[in-house]
Amino acid sequence: MRIATWNVNSIRQRQEHAVAWLTETKPDVVCLQELKCADEAFPREAFEALGYNVAVHGQKGFNGVAVLSRLPFDEVTSGLPGDEADVQSRFIEVVVSTPEGSLRVCGIYLPNGNPVGTDKYPYKLGWMQRLKAHIAGRLAFEEPFIVCGDYNVIPEPEDAAHPEAWTEDALFLPQTRAAFREILNLGMTDALRATTQEAGIYSFWDYQAGAWQRNNGIRIDHLLLSPQATDRLTAVGVDKHVRGWEKPSDHVPVWAELAL
């Protein structure tokens, strides 16, 4: 099975790109972020026509997450537990059945956190603590479990072309990276780093200052795997070429293949 994540930066603007990429790569489960539309405005028919079941947790103009799956959903839940006052659409979780048992997939759009001197950064750190608590609870099920999406976290200096440019940014602050490591230390595995330690692998290039043309990128889109999913990991990839399409998202798809 191929499980992928992609921040599309507006699904209605990127619908043709998404259909082209799905047709080209045929992933089994896809987590999408930054839909920027309400549930009823999501173009589900375009993806159902390709054979996907669709689950959406949208929000008008901002945020929004979805899961596309070739397998039917056994469960769908929306919203990260731990704060009933949080109305931002950043979390969706599904369970699908495979011949070898269930697979649980969470799609997340973790808060950016900038500007750091505002309430946006405490919200980011608080969200990460809630995510950590949720993952800890799910790990108790001892099942293949993947948490994938736009984490807005640059884990290590080798995950940025110019790490020195990010030292004051919420994506790379020591507190942010420490919170990410706390999640990994629960027993989760960064899929890409389980297969390579190579530097220069990025998933995001800003629209400004020729970042794409100069390969001035960062790696902030991650798939974190439970031990049971890690045991089945066979390949990881970044579909970098998608960033070169006309009017692209500033992110590209990242995927992992599991022997399921």
PDB file of C-alpha atoms in Angstrom:
ATOM      1  CA  MET A   1       0.000   0.000   0.000  1.00  0.00           C
ATOM      2  CA  ARG A   2       1.122   3.524  -0.755  1.00  0.00           C
ATOM      3  CA  ILE A   3       0.129   6.197   1.769  1.00  0.00           C
ATOM      4  CA  ALA A   4       0.776   9.809   0.802  1.00  0.00           C
ATOM      5  CA  THR A   5       0.453  13.318   2.184  1.00  0.00           C
ATOM      6  CA  TRP A   6       0.169  16.610   0.296  1.00  0.00           C
ATOM      7  CA  ASN A   7      -0.545  20.177   1.325  1.00  0.00           C
ATOM      8  CA  VAL A   8      -2.369  21.327  -1.795  1.00  0.00           C
ATOM      9  CA  ASN A   9      -2.702  25.007  -0.776  1.00  0.00           C
ATOM     10  CA  SER A  10      -6.333  25.297  -1.967  1.00  0.00           C
ATOM     11  CA  ILE A  11      -7.972  22.175  -3.372  1.00  0.00           C
ATOM     12  CA  ARG A  12     -10.161  24.138  -5.768  1.00  0.00           C
ATOM     13  CA  GLN A  13      -7.143  25.866  -7.300  1.00  0.00           C
ATOM     14  CA  ARG A  14      -5.176  22.622  -7.371  1.00  0.00           C
ATOM     15  CA  GLN A  15      -7.932  20.168  -8.370  1.00  0.00           C
ATOM     16  CA  GLU A  16      -6.488  19.474 -11.819  1.00  0.00           C
ATOM     17  CA  HIS A  17      -3.028  18.966 -10.309  1.00  0.00           C
ATOM     18  CA  ALA A  18      -4.428  16.550  -7.745  1.00  0.00           C
ATOM     19  CA  VAL A  19      -6.300  14.526 -10.354  1.00  0.00           C
ATOM     20  CA  ALA A  20      -3.221  14.376 -12.588  1.00  0.00           C
ATOM     21  CA  TRP A  21      -0.979  13.281  -9.726  1.00  0.00           C
ATOM     22  CA  LEU A  22      -3.458  10.652  -8.472  1.00  0.00           C
ATOM     23  CA  THR A  23      -3.828   9.275 -11.985  1.00  0.00           C
ATOM     24  CA  GLU A  24      -0.048   9.145 -12.371  1.00  0.00           C
ATOM     25  CA  THR A  25       0.893   7.599  -9.005  1.00  0.00           C
ATOM     26  CA  LYS A  26      -2.292   5.789  -7.831  1.00  0.00           C
ATOM     27  CA  PRO A  27      -1.695   5.966  -4.053  1.00  0.00           C
ATOM     28  CA  ASP A  28      -4.021   3.904  -1.867  1.00  0.00           C
ATOM     29  CA  VAL A  29      -4.559   6.471   0.892  1.00  0.00           C
ATOM     30  CA  VAL A  30      -3.881  10.210   0.610  1.00  0.00           C
ATOM     31  CA  CYS A  31      -4.021  12.877   3.316  1.00  0.00           C
ATOM     32  CA  LEU A  32      -4.580  16.393   1.974  1.00  0.00           C
ATOM     33  CA  GLN A  33      -4.064  19.643   3.878  1.00  0.00           C
ATOM     34  CA  GLU A  34      -4.894  23.337   3.512  1.00  0.00           C
ATOM     35  CA  LEU A  35      -8.051  22.716   1.516  1.00  0.00           C
ATOM     36  CA  LYS A  36      -9.290  26.283   2.119  1.00  0.00           C
ATOM     37  CA  CYS A  37     -12.918  25.285   1.609  1.00  0.00           C
ATOM     38  CA  ALA A  38     -15.936  24.112   3.577  1.00  0.00           C
ATOM     39  CA  ASP A  39     -17.026  20.481   3.361  1.00  0.00           C
ATOM     40  CA  GLU A  40     -19.775  21.156   0.850  1.00  0.00           C
ATOM     41  CA  ALA A  41     -17.375  22.994  -1.478  1.00  0.00           C
ATOM     42  CA  PHE A  42     -14.873  20.143  -1.662  1.00  0.00           C
ATOM     43  CA  PRO A  43     -14.846  18.697  -5.216  1.00  0.00           C
ATOM     44  CA  ARG A  44     -15.406  15.121  -4.075  1.00  0.00           C
ATOM     45  CA  GLU A  45     -16.919  13.948  -7.347  1.00  0.00           C
ATOM     46  CA  ALA A  46     -13.604  14.420  -9.169  1.00  0.00           C
ATOM     47  CA  PHE A  47     -11.893  12.040  -6.749  1.00  0.00           C
ATOM     48  CA  GLU A  48     -14.760   9.585  -6.446  1.00  0.00           C
ATOM     49  CA  ALA A  49     -14.578   9.242 -10.231  1.00  0.00           C
ATOM     50  CA  LEU A  50     -11.014   7.956  -9.761  1.00  0.00           C
ATOM     51  CA  GLY A  51     -12.205   5.304  -7.317  1.00  0.00           C
ATOM     52  CA  TYR A  52     -11.543   7.087  -4.029  1.00  0.00           C
ATOM     53  CA  ASN A  53     -13.705   7.276  -0.945  1.00  0.00           C
ATOM     54  CA  VAL A  54     -13.601  10.805   0.458  1.00  0.00           C
ATOM     55  CA  ALA A  55     -13.618  12.091   4.047  1.00  0.00           C
ATOM     56  CA  VAL A  56     -13.415  15.857   4.582  1.00  0.00           C
ATOM     57  CA  HIS A  57     -13.017  18.150   7.584  1.00  0.00           C
ATOM     58  CA  GLY A  58     -13.096  21.538   5.913  1.00  0.00           C
ATOM     59  CA  GLN A  59     -13.148  25.187   6.907  1.00  0.00           C
ATOM     60  CA  LYS A  60     -14.120  28.109   4.693  1.00  0.00           C
ATOM     61  CA  GLY A  61     -11.074  29.985   3.442  1.00  0.00           C
ATOM     62  CA  PHE A  62      -8.568  28.449   5.854  1.00  0.00           C
ATOM     63  CA  ASN A  63      -7.047  25.171   6.980  1.00  0.00           C
ATOM     64  CA  GLY A  64      -9.019  22.039   6.121  1.00  0.00           C
ATOM     65  CA  VAL A  65      -7.952  18.402   5.867  1.00  0.00           C
ATOM     66  CA  ALA A  66      -9.199  15.399   3.900  1.00  0.00           C
ATOM     67  CA  VAL A  67      -8.455  11.734   3.324  1.00  0.00           C
ATOM     68  CA  LEU A  68      -8.887   9.916   0.020  1.00  0.00           C
ATOM     69  CA  SER A  69      -8.863   6.122   0.174  1.00  0.00           C
ATOM     70  CA  ARG A  70      -9.289   3.318  -2.323  1.00  0.00           C
ATOM     71  CA  LEU A  71     -10.464   1.206   0.610  1.00  0.00           C
ATOM     72  CA  PRO A  72     -13.783   1.973   2.345  1.00  0.00           C
ATOM     73  CA  PHE A  73     -13.598   3.754   5.690  1.00  0.00           C
ATOM     74  CA  ASP A  74     -14.384   1.704   8.787  1.00  0.00           C
ATOM     75  CA  GLU A  75     -14.133   4.814  10.977  1.00  0.00           C
ATOM     76  CA  VAL A  76     -13.806   8.558  10.410  1.00  0.00           C
ATOM     77  CA  THR A  77     -13.245  11.093  13.188  1.00  0.00           C
ATOM     78  CA  SER A  78     -12.473  14.802  12.944  1.00  0.00           C
ATOM     79  CA  GLY A  79     -10.862  17.261  15.322  1.00  0.00           C
ATOM     80  CA  LEU A  80      -7.871  16.722  17.599  1.00  0.00           C
ATOM     81  CA  PRO A  81      -9.042  15.880  21.141  1.00  0.00           C
ATOM     82  CA  GLY A  82      -8.007  17.925  24.142  1.00  0.00           C
ATOM     83  CA  ASP A  83      -9.486  21.382  23.528  1.00  0.00           C
ATOM     84  CA  GLU A  84     -13.200  21.733  22.824  1.00  0.00           C
ATOM     85  CA  ALA A  85     -12.715  25.443  22.121  1.00  0.00           C
ATOM     86  CA  ASP A  86     -10.418  24.752  19.165  1.00  0.00           C
ATOM     87  CA  VAL A  87     -12.529  25.128  16.021  1.00  0.00           C
ATOM     88  CA  GLN A  88      -9.699  25.032  13.475  1.00  0.00           C
ATOM     89  CA  SER A  89      -9.991  22.155  10.987  1.00  0.00           C
ATOM     90  CA  ARG A  90      -6.559  20.582  11.262  1.00  0.00           C
ATOM     91  CA  PHE A  91      -7.066  16.903  12.123  1.00  0.00           C
ATOM     92  CA  ILE A  92      -8.827  13.898  10.592  1.00  0.00           C
ATOM     93  CA  GLU A  93      -8.416  10.209  11.404  1.00  0.00           C
ATOM     94  CA  VAL A  94      -9.600   7.158   9.497  1.00  0.00           C
ATOM     95  CA  VAL A  95      -9.412   3.396   9.839  1.00  0.00           C
ATOM     96  CA  VAL A  96      -9.419   1.087   6.834  1.00  0.00           C
ATOM     97  CA  SER A  97      -9.299  -2.708   6.676  1.00  0.00           C
ATOM     98  CA  THR A  98      -6.597  -4.563   4.772  1.00  0.00           C
ATOM     99  CA  PRO A  99      -6.230  -8.331   4.285  1.00  0.00           C
ATOM    100  CA  GLU A 100      -3.718  -8.271   7.147  1.00  0.00           C
ATOM    101  CA  GLY A 101      -5.852  -6.211   9.529  1.00  0.00           C
ATOM    102  CA  SER A 102      -6.710  -2.595  10.171  1.00  0.00           C
ATOM    103  CA  LEU A 103      -4.641   0.454   9.263  1.00  0.00           C
ATOM    104  CA  ARG A 104      -5.176   3.728  11.120  1.00  0.00           C
ATOM    105  CA  VAL A 105      -4.198   6.969   9.369  1.00  0.00           C
ATOM    106  CA  CYS A 106      -4.250  10.481  10.831  1.00  0.00           C
ATOM    107  CA  GLY A 107      -4.004  13.465   8.543  1.00  0.00           C
ATOM    108  CA  ILE A 108      -2.791  16.640  10.237  1.00  0.00           C
ATOM    109  CA  TYR A 109      -2.149  20.282   9.405  1.00  0.00           C
ATOM    110  CA  LEU A 110      -0.083  21.400  12.357  1.00  0.00           C
ATOM    111  CA  PRO A 111      -0.210  25.147  13.139  1.00  0.00           C
ATOM    112  CA  ASN A 112       2.518  27.325  11.650  1.00  0.00           C
ATOM    113  CA  GLY A 113       3.118  29.297  14.849  1.00  0.00           C
ATOM    114  CA  ASN A 114       4.349  32.545  13.327  1.00  0.00           C
ATOM    115  CA  PRO A 115       4.732  35.326  14.353  1.00  0.00           C
ATOM    116  CA  VAL A 116       6.445  33.830  17.389  1.00  0.00           C
ATOM    117  CA  GLY A 117       5.684  36.779  19.687  1.00  0.00           C
ATOM    118  CA  THR A 118       1.910  36.294  19.321  1.00  0.00           C
ATOM    119  CA  ASP A 119      -0.565  33.749  20.667  1.00  0.00           C
ATOM    120  CA  LYS A 120       0.002  31.688  17.517  1.00  0.00           C
ATOM    121  CA  TYR A 121       3.168  30.117  18.883  1.00  0.00           C
ATOM    122  CA  PRO A 122       1.714  28.901  22.204  1.00  0.00           C
ATOM    123  CA  TYR A 123      -1.194  27.518  20.169  1.00  0.00           C
ATOM    124  CA  LYS A 124       1.282  25.568  18.027  1.00  0.00           C
ATOM    125  CA  LEU A 125       3.093  24.109  21.053  1.00  0.00           C
ATOM    126  CA  GLY A 126      -0.186  23.300  22.781  1.00  0.00           C
ATOM    127  CA  TRP A 127      -1.452  21.571  19.647  1.00  0.00           C
ATOM    128  CA  MET A 128       1.716  19.487  19.524  1.00  0.00           C
ATOM    129  CA  GLN A 129       1.216  18.407  23.134  1.00  0.00           C
ATOM    130  CA  ARG A 130      -2.362  17.387  22.357  1.00  0.00           C
ATOM    131  CA  LEU A 131      -1.126  15.459  19.324  1.00  0.00           C
ATOM    132  CA  LYS A 132       1.496  13.714  21.468  1.00  0.00           C
ATOM    133  CA  ALA A 133      -1.189  12.644  23.976  1.00  0.00           C
ATOM    134  CA  HIS A 134      -3.429  11.361  21.185  1.00  0.00           C
ATOM    135  CA  ILE A 135      -0.619   9.380  19.558  1.00  0.00           C
ATOM    136  CA  ALA A 136       0.356   7.876  22.905  1.00  0.00           C
ATOM    137  CA  GLY A 137      -3.200   6.606  23.323  1.00  0.00           C
ATOM    138  CA  ARG A 138      -3.355   5.165  19.812  1.00  0.00           C
ATOM    139  CA  LEU A 139      -0.014   3.386  20.201  1.00  0.00           C
ATOM    140  CA  ALA A 140      -1.599   1.289  22.930  1.00  0.00           C
ATOM    141  CA  PHE A 141      -3.644  -0.452  20.202  1.00  0.00           C
ATOM    142  CA  GLU A 142      -0.398  -1.931  18.806  1.00  0.00           C
ATOM    143  CA  GLU A 143      -1.584  -1.668  15.208  1.00  0.00           C
ATOM    144  CA  PRO A 144      -0.168  -0.175  12.006  1.00  0.00           C
ATOM    145  CA  PHE A 145      -0.723   3.540  12.510  1.00  0.00           C
ATOM    146  CA  ILE A 146       0.495   6.534  10.484  1.00  0.00           C
ATOM    147  CA  VAL A 147       0.335  10.232  11.313  1.00  0.00           C
ATOM    148  CA  CYS A 148       1.059  12.208   8.174  1.00  0.00           C
ATOM    149  CA  GLY A 149       0.716  15.737   7.001  1.00  0.00           C
ATOM    150  CA  ASP A 150       2.175  19.213   7.051  1.00  0.00           C
ATOM    151  CA  TYR A 151       3.853  19.378  10.467  1.00  0.00           C
ATOM    152  CA  ASN A 152       5.313  22.857   9.973  1.00  0.00           C
ATOM    153  CA  VAL A 153       8.429  21.500  11.700  1.00  0.00           C
ATOM    154  CA  ILE A 154      11.968  21.450  10.294  1.00  0.00           C
ATOM    155  CA  PRO A 155      13.357  18.579  12.403  1.00  0.00           C
ATOM    156  CA  GLU A 156      17.100  19.006  11.804  1.00  0.00           C
ATOM    157  CA  PRO A 157      19.508  21.435  10.086  1.00  0.00           C
ATOM    158  CA  GLU A 158      19.916  19.046   7.140  1.00  0.00           C
ATOM    159  CA  ASP A 159      16.187  19.465   6.477  1.00  0.00           C
ATOM    160  CA  ALA A 160      16.732  23.043   5.279  1.00  0.00           C
ATOM    161  CA  ALA A 161      18.876  24.376   2.460  1.00  0.00           C
ATOM    162  CA  HIS A 162      19.833  27.345   4.655  1.00  0.00           C
ATOM    163  CA  PRO A 163      19.097  26.454   8.294  1.00  0.00           C
ATOM    164  CA  GLU A 164      20.649  29.683   9.508  1.00  0.00           C
ATOM    165  CA  ALA A 165      17.779  31.575   7.879  1.00  0.00           C
ATOM    166  CA  TRP A 166      15.225  29.763  10.062  1.00  0.00           C
ATOM    167  CA  THR A 167      16.725  30.134  13.547  1.00  0.00           C
ATOM    168  CA  GLU A 168      14.069  32.648  14.702  1.00  0.00           C
ATOM    169  CA  ASP A 169      11.188  30.963  12.883  1.00  0.00           C
ATOM    170  CA  ALA A 170       8.495  28.933  14.661  1.00  0.00           C
ATOM    171  CA  LEU A 171       9.207  25.989  12.349  1.00  0.00           C
ATOM    172  CA  PHE A 172      12.785  25.614  13.601  1.00  0.00           C
ATOM    173  CA  LEU A 173      12.886  27.007  17.138  1.00  0.00           C
ATOM    174  CA  PRO A 174      14.405  24.650  19.734  1.00  0.00           C
ATOM    175  CA  GLN A 175      11.046  24.292  21.513  1.00  0.00           C
ATOM    176  CA  THR A 176       9.362  23.227  18.278  1.00  0.00           C
ATOM    177  CA  ARG A 177      12.003  20.661  17.428  1.00  0.00           C
ATOM    178  CA  ALA A 178      11.989  19.356  21.001  1.00  0.00           C
ATOM    179  CA  ALA A 179       8.214  18.866  20.860  1.00  0.00           C
ATOM    180  CA  PHE A 180       8.625  16.949  17.596  1.00  0.00           C
ATOM    181  CA  ARG A 181      11.304  14.737  19.170  1.00  0.00           C
ATOM    182  CA  GLU A 182       8.971  14.037  22.090  1.00  0.00           C
ATOM    183  CA  ILE A 183       6.476  12.608  19.604  1.00  0.00           C
ATOM    184  CA  LEU A 184       9.172  10.481  17.957  1.00  0.00           C
ATOM    185  CA  ASN A 185      10.310   9.284  21.375  1.00  0.00           C
ATOM    186  CA  LEU A 186       6.901   7.748  21.983  1.00  0.00           C
ATOM    187  CA  GLY A 187       8.011   5.099  19.492  1.00  0.00           C
ATOM    188  CA  MET A 188       7.122   6.767  16.208  1.00  0.00           C
ATOM    189  CA  THR A 189       9.496   6.671  13.223  1.00  0.00           C
ATOM    190  CA  ASP A 190      10.092   9.390  10.644  1.00  0.00           C
ATOM    191  CA  ALA A 191       9.535   7.320   7.501  1.00  0.00           C
ATOM    192  CA  LEU A 192      11.963   9.228   5.313  1.00  0.00           C
ATOM    193  CA  ARG A 193      14.766   9.182   7.867  1.00  0.00           C
ATOM    194  CA  ALA A 194      14.246   5.447   8.312  1.00  0.00           C
ATOM    195  CA  THR A 195      15.347   5.015   4.703  1.00  0.00           C
ATOM    196  CA  THR A 196      17.978   7.735   4.181  1.00  0.00           C
ATOM    197  CA  GLN A 197      20.069  10.287   6.048  1.00  0.00           C
ATOM    198  CA  GLU A 198      20.713  12.250   2.862  1.00  0.00           C
ATOM    199  CA  ALA A 199      20.533  16.024   3.180  1.00  0.00           C
ATOM    200  CA  GLY A 200      18.858  18.212   0.581  1.00  0.00           C
ATOM    201  CA  ILE A 201      15.505  16.383   0.519  1.00  0.00           C
ATOM    202  CA  TYR A 202      12.742  18.976   0.765  1.00  0.00           C
ATOM    203  CA  SER A 203       8.945  19.082   0.521  1.00  0.00           C
ATOM    204  CA  PHE A 204       8.325  22.855   0.482  1.00  0.00           C
ATOM    205  CA  TRP A 205       9.709  25.738  -1.567  1.00  0.00           C
ATOM    206  CA  ASP A 206       8.422  29.254  -0.964  1.00  0.00           C
ATOM    207  CA  TYR A 207       6.867  31.163  -3.860  1.00  0.00           C
ATOM    208  CA  GLN A 208       9.170  34.131  -3.140  1.00  0.00           C
ATOM    209  CA  ALA A 209      12.730  34.961  -4.169  1.00  0.00           C
ATOM    210  CA  GLY A 210      13.156  32.117  -6.636  1.00  0.00           C
ATOM    211  CA  ALA A 211      13.249  29.509  -3.871  1.00  0.00           C
ATOM    212  CA  TRP A 212      12.219  26.687  -6.225  1.00  0.00           C
ATOM    213  CA  GLN A 213      14.659  27.633  -8.940  1.00  0.00           C
ATOM    214  CA  ARG A 214      17.511  27.804  -6.409  1.00  0.00           C
ATOM    215  CA  ASN A 215      16.340  24.674  -4.538  1.00  0.00           C
ATOM    216  CA  ASN A 216      16.051  26.733  -1.362  1.00  0.00           C
ATOM    217  CA  GLY A 217      13.678  24.298   0.304  1.00  0.00           C
ATOM    218  CA  ILE A 218      12.738  22.822   3.658  1.00  0.00           C
ATOM    219  CA  ARG A 219      11.347  19.442   4.726  1.00  0.00           C
ATOM    220  CA  ILE A 220       8.203  19.972   6.785  1.00  0.00           C
ATOM    221  CA  ASP A 221       5.813  17.297   5.432  1.00  0.00           C
ATOM    222  CA  HIS A 222       6.302  14.058   7.334  1.00  0.00           C
ATOM    223  CA  LEU A 223       4.920  10.555   7.735  1.00  0.00           C
ATOM    224  CA  LEU A 224       5.418   9.208  11.264  1.00  0.00           C
ATOM    225  CA  LEU A 225       4.910   5.469  11.691  1.00  0.00           C
ATOM    226  CA  SER A 226       4.062   3.274  14.654  1.00  0.00           C
ATOM    227  CA  PRO A 227       6.370   0.300  15.288  1.00  0.00           C
ATOM    228  CA  GLN A 228       3.898  -2.013  13.543  1.00  0.00           C
ATOM    229  CA  ALA A 229       3.835   0.237  10.469  1.00  0.00           C
ATOM    230  CA  THR A 230       7.612   0.703  10.533  1.00  0.00           C
ATOM    231  CA  ASP A 231       8.071  -3.068  10.399  1.00  0.00           C
ATOM    232  CA  ARG A 232       6.185  -3.040   7.086  1.00  0.00           C
ATOM    233  CA  LEU A 233       7.933  -0.018   5.541  1.00  0.00           C
ATOM    234  CA  THR A 234       9.403  -0.797   2.116  1.00  0.00           C
ATOM    235  CA  ALA A 235       9.922   2.570   0.401  1.00  0.00           C
ATOM    236  CA  VAL A 236       9.609   6.338   0.832  1.00  0.00           C
ATOM    237  CA  GLY A 237       9.569   9.024  -1.830  1.00  0.00           C
ATOM    238  CA  VAL A 238       9.066  12.724  -2.521  1.00  0.00           C
ATOM    239  CA  ASP A 239       7.339  13.655  -5.771  1.00  0.00           C
ATOM    240  CA  LYS A 240       9.457  16.763  -6.273  1.00  0.00           C
ATOM    241  CA  HIS A 241       8.556  17.166  -9.934  1.00  0.00           C
ATOM    242  CA  VAL A 242       5.054  18.318  -9.029  1.00  0.00           C
ATOM    243  CA  ARG A 243       6.497  21.626  -7.776  1.00  0.00           C
ATOM    244  CA  GLY A 244       7.576  22.370 -11.350  1.00  0.00           C
ATOM    245  CA  TRP A 245       4.026  22.220 -12.726  1.00  0.00           C
ATOM    246  CA  GLU A 246       2.244  25.411 -13.750  1.00  0.00           C
ATOM    247  CA  LYS A 247       0.693  27.274 -10.780  1.00  0.00           C
ATOM    248  CA  PRO A 248       1.700  24.585  -8.262  1.00  0.00           C
ATOM    249  CA  SER A 249       1.257  24.271  -4.540  1.00  0.00           C
ATOM    250  CA  ASP A 250       4.340  25.324  -2.590  1.00  0.00           C
ATOM    251  CA  HIS A 251       4.403  21.788  -1.127  1.00  0.00           C
ATOM    252  CA  VAL A 252       4.869  18.463  -2.934  1.00  0.00           C
ATOM    253  CA  PRO A 253       3.511  14.987  -2.142  1.00  0.00           C
ATOM    254  CA  VAL A 254       5.490  12.715   0.167  1.00  0.00           C
ATOM    255  CA  TRP A 255       4.671   9.001   0.331  1.00  0.00           C
ATOM    256  CA  ALA A 256       5.554   5.728   2.008  1.00  0.00           C
ATOM    257  CA  GLU A 257       4.896   2.174   0.889  1.00  0.00           C
ATOM    258  CA  LEU A 258       3.969  -0.512   3.410  1.00  0.00           C
ATOM    259  CA  ALA A 259       3.839  -4.260   2.866  1.00  0.00           C
ATOM    260  CA  LEU A 260       0.138  -4.529   3.644  1.00  0.00           C
TER     261      LEU A 260
END
